[in-house]
Short mmCIF file of C-alpha atoms and ligand atoms in Angstrom, two decimals:
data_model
loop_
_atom_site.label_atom_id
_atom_site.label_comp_id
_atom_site.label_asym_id
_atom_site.label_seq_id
_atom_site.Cartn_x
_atom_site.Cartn_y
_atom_site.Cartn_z
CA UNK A 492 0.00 0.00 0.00
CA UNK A 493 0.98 3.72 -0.61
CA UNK A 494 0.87 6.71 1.22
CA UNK A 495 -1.06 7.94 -1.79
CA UNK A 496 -3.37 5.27 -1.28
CA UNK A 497 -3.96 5.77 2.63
CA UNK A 498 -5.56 9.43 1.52
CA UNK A 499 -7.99 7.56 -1.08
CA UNK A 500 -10.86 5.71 0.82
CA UNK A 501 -11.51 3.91 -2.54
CA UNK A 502 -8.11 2.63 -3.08
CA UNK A 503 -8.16 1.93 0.89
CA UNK A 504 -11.53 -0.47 1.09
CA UNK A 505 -9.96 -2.23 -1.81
CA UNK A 506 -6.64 -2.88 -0.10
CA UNK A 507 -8.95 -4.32 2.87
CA UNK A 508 -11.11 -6.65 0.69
CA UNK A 509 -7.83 -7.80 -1.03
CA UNK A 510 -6.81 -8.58 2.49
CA UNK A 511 -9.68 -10.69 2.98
CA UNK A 512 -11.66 -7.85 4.92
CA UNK A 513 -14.10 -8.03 2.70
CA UNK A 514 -17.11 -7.73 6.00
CA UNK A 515 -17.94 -5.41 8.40
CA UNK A 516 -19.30 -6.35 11.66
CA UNK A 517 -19.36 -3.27 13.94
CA UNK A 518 -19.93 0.43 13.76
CA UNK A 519 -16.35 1.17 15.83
CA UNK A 520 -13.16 -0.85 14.64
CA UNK A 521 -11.81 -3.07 17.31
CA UNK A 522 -8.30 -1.94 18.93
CA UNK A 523 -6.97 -5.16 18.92
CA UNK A 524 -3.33 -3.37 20.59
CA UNK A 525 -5.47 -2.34 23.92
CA UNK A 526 -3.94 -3.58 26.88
CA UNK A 527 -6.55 -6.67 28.47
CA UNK A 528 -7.94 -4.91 31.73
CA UNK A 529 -6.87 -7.16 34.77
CA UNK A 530 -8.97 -10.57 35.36
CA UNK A 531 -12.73 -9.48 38.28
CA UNK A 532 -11.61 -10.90 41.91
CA UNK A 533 -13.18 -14.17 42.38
CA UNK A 534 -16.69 -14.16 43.76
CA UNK A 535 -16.70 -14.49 47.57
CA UNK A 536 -18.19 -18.30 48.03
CA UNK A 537 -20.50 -18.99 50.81
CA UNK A 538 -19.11 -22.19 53.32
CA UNK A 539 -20.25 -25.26 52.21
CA UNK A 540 -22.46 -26.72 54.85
CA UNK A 541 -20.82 -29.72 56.84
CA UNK A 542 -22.12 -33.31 55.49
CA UNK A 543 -24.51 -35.18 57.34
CA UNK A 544 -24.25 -38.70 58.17
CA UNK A 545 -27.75 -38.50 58.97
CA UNK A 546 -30.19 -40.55 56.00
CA UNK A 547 -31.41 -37.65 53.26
CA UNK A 548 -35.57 -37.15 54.35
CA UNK A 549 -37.83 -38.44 51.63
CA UNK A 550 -40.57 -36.14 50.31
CA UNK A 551 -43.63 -37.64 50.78
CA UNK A 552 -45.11 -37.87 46.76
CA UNK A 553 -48.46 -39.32 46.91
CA UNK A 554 -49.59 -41.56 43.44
CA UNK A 555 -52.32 -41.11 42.00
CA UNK A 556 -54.07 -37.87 43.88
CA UNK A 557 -55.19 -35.59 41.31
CA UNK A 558 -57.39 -32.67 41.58
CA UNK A 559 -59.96 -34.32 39.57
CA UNK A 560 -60.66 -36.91 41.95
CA UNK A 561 -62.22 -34.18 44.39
CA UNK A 562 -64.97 -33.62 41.91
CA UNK A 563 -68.43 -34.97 43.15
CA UNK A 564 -70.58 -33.81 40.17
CA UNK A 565 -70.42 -34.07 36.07
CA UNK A 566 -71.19 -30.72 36.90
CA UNK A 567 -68.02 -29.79 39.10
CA UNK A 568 -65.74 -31.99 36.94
CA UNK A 569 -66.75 -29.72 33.85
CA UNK A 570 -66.04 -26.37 35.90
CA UNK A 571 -62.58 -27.97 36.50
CA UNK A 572 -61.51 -29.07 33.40
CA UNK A 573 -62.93 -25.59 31.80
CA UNK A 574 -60.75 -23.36 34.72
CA UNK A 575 -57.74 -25.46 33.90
CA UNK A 576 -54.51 -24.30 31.77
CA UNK A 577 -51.77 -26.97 32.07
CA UNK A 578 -52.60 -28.58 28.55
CA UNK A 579 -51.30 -26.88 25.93
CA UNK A 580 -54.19 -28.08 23.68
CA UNK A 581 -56.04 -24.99 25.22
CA UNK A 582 -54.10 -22.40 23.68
CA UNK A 583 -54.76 -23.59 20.19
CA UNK A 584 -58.15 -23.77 20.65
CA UNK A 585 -61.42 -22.20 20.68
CA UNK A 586 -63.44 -23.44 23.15
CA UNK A 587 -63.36 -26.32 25.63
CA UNK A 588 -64.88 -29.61 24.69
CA UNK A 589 -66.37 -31.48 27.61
CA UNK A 590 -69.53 -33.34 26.80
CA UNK A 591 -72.95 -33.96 25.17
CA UNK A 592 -75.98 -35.51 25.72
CA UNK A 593 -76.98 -36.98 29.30
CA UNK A 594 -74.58 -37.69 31.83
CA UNK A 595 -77.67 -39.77 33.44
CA UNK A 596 -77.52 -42.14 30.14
CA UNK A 597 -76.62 -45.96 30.43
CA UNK A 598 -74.24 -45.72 27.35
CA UNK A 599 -70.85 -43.42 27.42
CA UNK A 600 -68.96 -42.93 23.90
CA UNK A 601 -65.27 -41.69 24.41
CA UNK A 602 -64.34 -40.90 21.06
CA UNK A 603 -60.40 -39.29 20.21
CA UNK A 604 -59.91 -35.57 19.96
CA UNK A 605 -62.65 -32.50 18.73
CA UNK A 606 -62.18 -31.17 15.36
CA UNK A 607 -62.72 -27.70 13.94
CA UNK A 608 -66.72 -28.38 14.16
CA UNK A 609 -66.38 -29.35 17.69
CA UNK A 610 -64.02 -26.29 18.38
CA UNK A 611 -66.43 -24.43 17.06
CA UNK A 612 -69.45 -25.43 19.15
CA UNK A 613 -67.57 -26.57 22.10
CA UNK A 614 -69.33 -29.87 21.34
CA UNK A 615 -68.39 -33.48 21.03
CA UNK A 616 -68.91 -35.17 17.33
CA UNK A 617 -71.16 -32.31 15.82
CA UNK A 618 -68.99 -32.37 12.11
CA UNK A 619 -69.23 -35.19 9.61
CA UNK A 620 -68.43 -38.01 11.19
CA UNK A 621 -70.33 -37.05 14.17
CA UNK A 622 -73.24 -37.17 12.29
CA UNK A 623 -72.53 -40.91 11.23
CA UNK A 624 -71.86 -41.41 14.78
CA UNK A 625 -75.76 -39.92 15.49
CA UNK A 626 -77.52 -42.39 12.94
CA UNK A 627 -75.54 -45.61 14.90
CA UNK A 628 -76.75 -44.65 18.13
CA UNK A 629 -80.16 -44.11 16.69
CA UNK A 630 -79.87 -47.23 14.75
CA UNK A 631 -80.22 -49.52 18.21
CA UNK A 632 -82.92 -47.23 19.75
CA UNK A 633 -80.73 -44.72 21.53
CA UNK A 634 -80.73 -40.81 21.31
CA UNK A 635 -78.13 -38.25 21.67
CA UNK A 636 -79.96 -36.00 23.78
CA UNK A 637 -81.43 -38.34 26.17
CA UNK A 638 -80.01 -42.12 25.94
CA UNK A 639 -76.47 -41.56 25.06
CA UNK A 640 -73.44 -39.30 26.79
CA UNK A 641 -70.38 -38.46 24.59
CA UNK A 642 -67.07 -37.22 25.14
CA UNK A 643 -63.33 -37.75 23.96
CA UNK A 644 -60.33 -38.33 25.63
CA UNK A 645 -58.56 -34.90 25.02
CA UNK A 646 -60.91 -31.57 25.49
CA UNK A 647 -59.66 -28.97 23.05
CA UNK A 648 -58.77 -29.47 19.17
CA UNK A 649 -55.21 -30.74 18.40
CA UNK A 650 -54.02 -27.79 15.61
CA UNK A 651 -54.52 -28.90 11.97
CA UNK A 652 -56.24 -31.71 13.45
CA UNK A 653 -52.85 -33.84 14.34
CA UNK A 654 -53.61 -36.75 16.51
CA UNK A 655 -53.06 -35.47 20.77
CA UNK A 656 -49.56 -36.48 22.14
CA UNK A 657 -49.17 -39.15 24.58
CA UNK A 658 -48.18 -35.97 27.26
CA UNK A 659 -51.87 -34.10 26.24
CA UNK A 660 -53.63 -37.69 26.64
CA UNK A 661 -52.14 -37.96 29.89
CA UNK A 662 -52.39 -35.14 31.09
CA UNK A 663 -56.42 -34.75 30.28
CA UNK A 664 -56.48 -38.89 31.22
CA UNK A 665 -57.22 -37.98 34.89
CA UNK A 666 -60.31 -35.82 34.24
CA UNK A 667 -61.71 -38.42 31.84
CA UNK A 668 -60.94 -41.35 34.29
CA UNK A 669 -62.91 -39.42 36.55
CA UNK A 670 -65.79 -37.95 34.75
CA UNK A 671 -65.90 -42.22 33.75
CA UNK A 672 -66.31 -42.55 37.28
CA UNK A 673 -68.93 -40.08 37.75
CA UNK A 674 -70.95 -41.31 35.06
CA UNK A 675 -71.00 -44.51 35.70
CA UNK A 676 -72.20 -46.26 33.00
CA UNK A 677 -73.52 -49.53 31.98
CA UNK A 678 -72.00 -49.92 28.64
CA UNK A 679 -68.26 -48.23 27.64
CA UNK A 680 -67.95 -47.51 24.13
CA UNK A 681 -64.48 -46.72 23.08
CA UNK A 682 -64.69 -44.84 19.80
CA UNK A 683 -61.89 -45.02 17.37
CA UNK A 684 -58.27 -46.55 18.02
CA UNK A 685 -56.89 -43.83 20.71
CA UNK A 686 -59.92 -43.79 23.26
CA UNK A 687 -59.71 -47.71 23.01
CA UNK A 688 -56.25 -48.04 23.50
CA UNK A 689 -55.66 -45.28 26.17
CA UNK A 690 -59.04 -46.30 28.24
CA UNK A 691 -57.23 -50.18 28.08
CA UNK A 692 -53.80 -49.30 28.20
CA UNK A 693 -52.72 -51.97 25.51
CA UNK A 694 -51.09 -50.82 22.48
CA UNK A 695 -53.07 -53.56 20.44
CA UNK A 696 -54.58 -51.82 17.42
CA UNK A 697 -58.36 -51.36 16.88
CA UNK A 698 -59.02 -53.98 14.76
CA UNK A 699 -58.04 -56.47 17.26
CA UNK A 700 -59.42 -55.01 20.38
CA UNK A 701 -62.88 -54.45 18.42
CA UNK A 702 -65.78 -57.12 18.09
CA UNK A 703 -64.49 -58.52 21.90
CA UNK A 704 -65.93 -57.19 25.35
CA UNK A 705 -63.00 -55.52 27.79
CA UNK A 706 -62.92 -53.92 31.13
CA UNK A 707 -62.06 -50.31 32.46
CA UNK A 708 -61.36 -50.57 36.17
CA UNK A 709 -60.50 -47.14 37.87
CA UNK A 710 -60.44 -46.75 41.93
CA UNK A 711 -63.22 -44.28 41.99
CA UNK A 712 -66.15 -47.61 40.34
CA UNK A 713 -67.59 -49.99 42.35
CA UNK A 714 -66.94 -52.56 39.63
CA UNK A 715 -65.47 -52.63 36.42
CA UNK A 716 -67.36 -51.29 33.77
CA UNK A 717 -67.85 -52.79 30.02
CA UNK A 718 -65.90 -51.67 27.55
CA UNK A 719 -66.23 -52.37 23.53
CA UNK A 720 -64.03 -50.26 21.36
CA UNK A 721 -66.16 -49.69 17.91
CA UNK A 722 -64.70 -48.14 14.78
CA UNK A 723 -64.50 -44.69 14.80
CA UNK A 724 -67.04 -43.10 12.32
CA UNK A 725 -64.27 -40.95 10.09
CA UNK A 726 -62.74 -44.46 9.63
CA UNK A 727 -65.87 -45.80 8.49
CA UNK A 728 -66.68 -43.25 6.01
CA UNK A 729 -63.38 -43.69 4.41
CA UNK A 730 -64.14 -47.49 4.31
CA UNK A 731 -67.48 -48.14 4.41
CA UNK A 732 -67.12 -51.85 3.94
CA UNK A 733 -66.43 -52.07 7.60
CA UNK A 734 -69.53 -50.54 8.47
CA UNK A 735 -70.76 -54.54 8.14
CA UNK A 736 -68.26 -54.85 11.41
CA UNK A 737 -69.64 -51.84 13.21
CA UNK A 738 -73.02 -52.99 13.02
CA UNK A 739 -72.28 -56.13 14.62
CA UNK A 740 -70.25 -54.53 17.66
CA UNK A 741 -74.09 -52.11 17.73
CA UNK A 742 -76.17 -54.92 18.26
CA UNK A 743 -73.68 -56.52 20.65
CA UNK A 744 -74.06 -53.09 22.93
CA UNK A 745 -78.37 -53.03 22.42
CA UNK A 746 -77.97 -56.68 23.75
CA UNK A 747 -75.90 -55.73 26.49
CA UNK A 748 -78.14 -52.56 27.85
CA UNK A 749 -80.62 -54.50 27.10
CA UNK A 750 -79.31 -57.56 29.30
CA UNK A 751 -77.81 -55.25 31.98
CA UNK A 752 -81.51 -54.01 32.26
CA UNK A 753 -83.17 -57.04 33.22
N1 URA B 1677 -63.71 -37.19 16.31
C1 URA B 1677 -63.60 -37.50 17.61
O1 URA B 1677 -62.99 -38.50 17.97
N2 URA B 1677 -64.20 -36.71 18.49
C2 URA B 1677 -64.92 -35.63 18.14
O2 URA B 1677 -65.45 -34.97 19.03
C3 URA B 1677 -65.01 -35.35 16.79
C4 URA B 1677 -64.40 -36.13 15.88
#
C-alpha cells in the first residue's frame, strides 16, 4: 500500500477486501493493541455446609391424587376441566370440549380428539363423522340428547387436526378417568383406536381389540365397567365396507343394555 493510497478511501476499502476484509461487523473498529484490563476478583463463596451422616428425608409424593378426583358432580368436573390451563391443547383452541348428551344415560362414547366443528361449538362429534356417529346410536334405539353421553379423551382441538400427544392424553387422562367414574355407566364404548387403547392401556390396534368385550377398572367404580371399542365413524366413512363390522359390535351393545336391564 501507498501513502497515496492511505488518503484515497476507494483505493483503501480495496486494499482491505484484497486482504480478505471483505465484512464489516461493527460500527467502531476493534483496537486489537489495547492492553486486556486485569482478570474481576473471584466471587466471595458462601461455606459449604458440613455433610450429614444422617439418611437424606424423603418427600412424601403421593400416586395417584389428582385434583380431579375431588370432583363430586359431572357438573363440578366440567367447571374444572374448563378453569384449567396446564394442557397446551387450550391455547390452540377455541373453546373447551367437555360433553354432550346426558350424563344420566346408560351408554358413554369416548371418542379421540374434537375437530374444527367441535371447536367451534364446544361440542363433542357435531362435524361429519359425528353425524354418522348420530344415525348408529339411533340405529339400536338410543338418542343423543337423552339415551347416550359423549365425550373424547382430550378436550380442546389438536391444531390442523394432528392426533393429541401421549403428554396431552395424559395429562387430560385424569379428568376423563374421573368424569368415567362419575358417570357410571352400563355400557363403555371406546370410539376409534386412541380412546380404546388409552381407556385399556394396551397398544393392540383397533381392529383387534374391536368385536371382543374388555374392562375399564378405575379406583373411583364400584366394579369394572364394560368396555367395547367400535370403529371410529371418520374411519368408516373412508371405508365403508367395515360398516358390516360396526353394526355387529351395535347390536352386541343393544344386547348388552338390554341384558344389563333385566
Ligand atoms: N372425532 C372424535 O374423535 N371426536 C370428536 O369430538 C369429533 C371427531
Amino acid at each position: 500500500m501507498t501513502d497515496q493510497s492511505l488518503n484515497d478511501p476507494a483505493a483503501l476499502l480495496r486494499w482491505y477486501v484484497d486482504a480478505g476484509a471483505d465484512e464489516c461487523i461493527g460500527e467502531v473498529a476493534v483496537d486489537r493493541l489495547k492492553p486486556v484490563p486485569p482478570p474481576a476478583p473471584a466471587m466471595a463463596l458462601a461455606p459449604a455446609p458440613p455433610i450429614s451422616t444422617q439418611p437424606a428425608a424423603v418427600p412424601a409424593v403421593s400416586y395417584g391424587a389428582h385434583p380431579a378426583d375431588a370432583a363430586t358432580s359431572v357438573a363440578e368436573l366440567r367447571a374444572m376441566v374448563e378453569s384449567f390451563d396446564g394442557c397446551g391443547l387450550k391455547q390452540f383452541a377455541s373453546k373447551t370440549v367437555f360433553a354432550d348428551g346426558n350424563p344420566s344415560a346408560r351408554v358413554m362414547f369416548v371418542g379421540e380428539a374434537p375437530g374444527a366443528d367441535e371447536d367451534r361449538q364446544g361440542l363433542p362429534f357435531v362435524g361429519v363423522s359425528g353425524k354418522l356417529l348420530d344415525r348408529m346410536i339411533e340405529s339400536i334405539g338410543l338418542t343423543r340428547a337423552e339415551s347416550a353421553y359423549i365425550t373424547n379423551v382430550v378436550f380442546w382441538r389438536p391444531p390442523g387436526n394432528r392426533a393429541p400427544t401421549d403428554e396431552e392424553i395424559a395429562i387430560c387422562m385424569p379428568f376423563v378417568r374421573r368424569h368415567i367414574e362419575l358417570v357410571n355407566p352400563a355400557v363403555l364404548v371406546l370410539v376409534g383406536g386412541l380412546s380404546a387403547k388409552t381407556l385399556l392401556s394396551t397398544p393392540v390396534g383397533i381392529t383387534r381389540l374391536r368385536g371382543r368385550w374388555h374392562e375399564f377398572q378405575s379406583p373411583g367404580l364400584a366394579a369394572p365397567v364394560p368396555a367395547l371399542p367400535l370403529f371410529h365413524p371418520a374411519y368408516l366413512l373412508r371405508s365403508p365396507q367395515q360398516k358390516r363390522l360396526a353394526w355387529r359390535d351395535l347390536l352386541s351393545i343393544r344386547e348388552r343394555l338390554d341384558q344389563s336391564k333385566a
